[in-house]
Amino acid sequence: MMNSISTLLLAVAVTLWAAAVADATQYSPESPQASGAAESAGESLAKAKQKSIAASVSEGEIKKIDMEGGKLTIKSGPLKNLDMPAMTMSFRVSEPAVLGRLKAGDKINFVAEMVGGQLTATQLKVKK
């Protein structure tokens, strides 16, 4: 009786192992299906990230530049990604070197983020 149970368990184990090996080789990383799926997943992730960034872009007008403090005072539209209404407020900038290329009155697109607990304007672009 024990031998037949052991034989049955061994047969089930071998069958499951064979099915797993067949499935793994069918979708190996080198297979065209797997690489196509990986590329598709990568493209989907990239598109989702672009949409996320696009949804985070806010419009504003520079009211004041604080070169020493590395800050801009911006009259902005709603900061949708931070769930904040339109207002005028001060933002740190992620790249202080950009301050030399800006002037009060410039209309900009930017992304507002919380960086180190402070509102920070990133990805600044002057609108033409």
Coordinates of C-alpha atoms in Angstrom, one line a residue:
M1 CA 0.0 0.0 0.0
M2 CA 2.8 2.5 0.9
N3 CA 4.6 1.8 -2.3
S4 CA 1.6 2.6 -4.4
I5 CA 1.0 5.9 -2.6
S6 CA 4.7 6.8 -2.9
T7 CA 4.5 5.9 -6.6
L8 CA 1.4 8.0 -7.1
L9 CA 2.9 11.0 -5.3
L10 CA 6.1 10.7 -7.3
A11 CA 4.0 10.5 -10.5
V12 CA 2.1 13.7 -9.5
A13 CA 5.3 15.5 -8.6
V14 CA 6.9 14.6 -11.9
T15 CA 3.8 15.7 -13.9
L16 CA 3.7 19.0 -12.1
W17 CA 7.4 19.6 -12.6
A18 CA 7.1 18.8 -16.3
A19 CA 4.2 21.2 -16.7
A20 CA 6.1 23.9 -14.9
V21 CA 9.2 23.3 -17.1
A22 CA 7.1 23.4 -20.3
D23 CA 5.4 26.6 -19.2
A24 CA 8.7 28.2 -18.3
T25 CA 10.4 27.4 -21.6
Q26 CA 7.3 28.5 -23.5
Y27 CA 7.7 32.0 -22.1
S28 CA 11.4 32.3 -21.5
P29 CA 12.9 35.8 -21.4
E30 CA 14.5 35.0 -24.8
S31 CA 11.1 34.1 -26.4
P32 CA 9.5 36.6 -28.8
Q33 CA 6.3 36.5 -26.8
A34 CA 8.1 37.4 -23.6
S35 CA 10.2 40.2 -25.1
G36 CA 7.2 41.7 -26.8
A37 CA 5.3 41.6 -23.5
A38 CA 8.2 43.2 -21.7
E39 CA 8.5 45.9 -24.3
S40 CA 4.8 46.5 -24.1
A41 CA 4.8 46.7 -20.3
G42 CA 7.8 49.1 -20.5
E43 CA 6.0 51.3 -23.0
S44 CA 2.9 51.3 -20.9
L45 CA 4.9 52.3 -17.8
A46 CA 6.6 55.1 -19.8
K47 CA 3.3 56.4 -21.1
A48 CA 1.8 56.3 -17.6
K49 CA 4.7 58.3 -16.3
Q50 CA 4.4 60.9 -19.0
K51 CA 0.6 61.2 -18.3
S52 CA 1.4 61.6 -14.6
I53 CA 3.9 64.3 -15.3
A54 CA 1.6 66.0 -17.7
A55 CA -1.2 66.0 -15.1
S56 CA 1.3 67.6 -12.6
V57 CA 2.2 70.5 -14.8
S58 CA 0.9 73.9 -13.6
E59 CA 0.8 77.3 -15.2
G60 CA 2.0 80.4 -13.4
E61 CA 3.6 83.8 -13.6
I62 CA 6.8 84.8 -11.8
K63 CA 6.1 87.7 -9.5
K64 CA 9.5 87.8 -7.7
I65 CA 12.9 86.1 -7.8
D66 CA 15.0 85.6 -4.6
M67 CA 18.4 84.7 -5.9
E68 CA 20.0 84.4 -2.5
G69 CA 17.2 82.2 -1.1
G70 CA 16.9 80.1 -4.3
K71 CA 13.2 80.8 -4.4
L72 CA 10.5 82.1 -6.8
T73 CA 7.2 83.8 -5.9
I74 CA 4.7 82.4 -8.4
K75 CA 1.1 83.3 -9.0
S76 CA -0.1 79.9 -10.1
G77 CA -3.1 78.2 -11.3
P78 CA -4.3 75.1 -9.3
L79 CA -1.6 72.6 -8.3
K80 CA -3.7 69.6 -9.1
N81 CA -1.1 67.0 -8.1
L82 CA -0.9 68.6 -4.7
D83 CA -4.6 69.3 -4.5
M84 CA -4.1 73.0 -3.9
P85 CA -6.1 75.9 -5.3
A86 CA -4.7 78.8 -7.4
M87 CA -2.7 81.2 -5.3
T88 CA 0.5 83.3 -5.1
M89 CA 3.2 81.7 -3.0
S90 CA 7.0 81.1 -2.7
F91 CA 8.6 78.0 -4.1
R92 CA 12.1 76.7 -3.8
V93 CA 13.6 75.8 -7.1
S94 CA 15.2 72.4 -7.8
E95 CA 17.9 74.0 -9.9
P96 CA 19.0 77.4 -8.6
A97 CA 21.0 78.1 -11.7
V98 CA 17.8 78.5 -13.6
L99 CA 17.0 81.7 -11.6
G100 CA 19.4 83.7 -13.7
R101 CA 17.4 82.9 -16.9
L102 CA 14.1 84.0 -15.4
K103 CA 12.6 87.4 -14.8
A104 CA 9.5 88.8 -13.1
G105 CA 6.5 88.6 -15.4
D106 CA 7.6 85.5 -17.2
K107 CA 4.7 83.1 -17.8
I108 CA 5.9 79.5 -17.0
N109 CA 4.9 75.9 -16.9
F110 CA 6.2 74.0 -13.9
V111 CA 5.7 71.0 -11.7
A112 CA 5.2 71.7 -8.0
E113 CA 6.4 69.0 -5.7
M114 CA 7.0 68.5 -2.0
V115 CA 10.8 68.0 -1.6
G116 CA 12.2 67.6 1.8
G117 CA 9.0 69.0 3.3
Q118 CA 9.2 72.2 1.1
L119 CA 7.2 73.2 -1.9
T120 CA 9.6 73.1 -4.8
A121 CA 9.2 74.2 -8.4
T122 CA 10.7 71.6 -10.8
Q123 CA 10.8 71.3 -14.6
L124 CA 10.4 75.1 -15.1
K125 CA 9.8 76.2 -18.6
V126 CA 9.1 79.7 -19.8
K127 CA 6.1 79.9 -22.1
K128 CA 6.7 81.5 -25.5

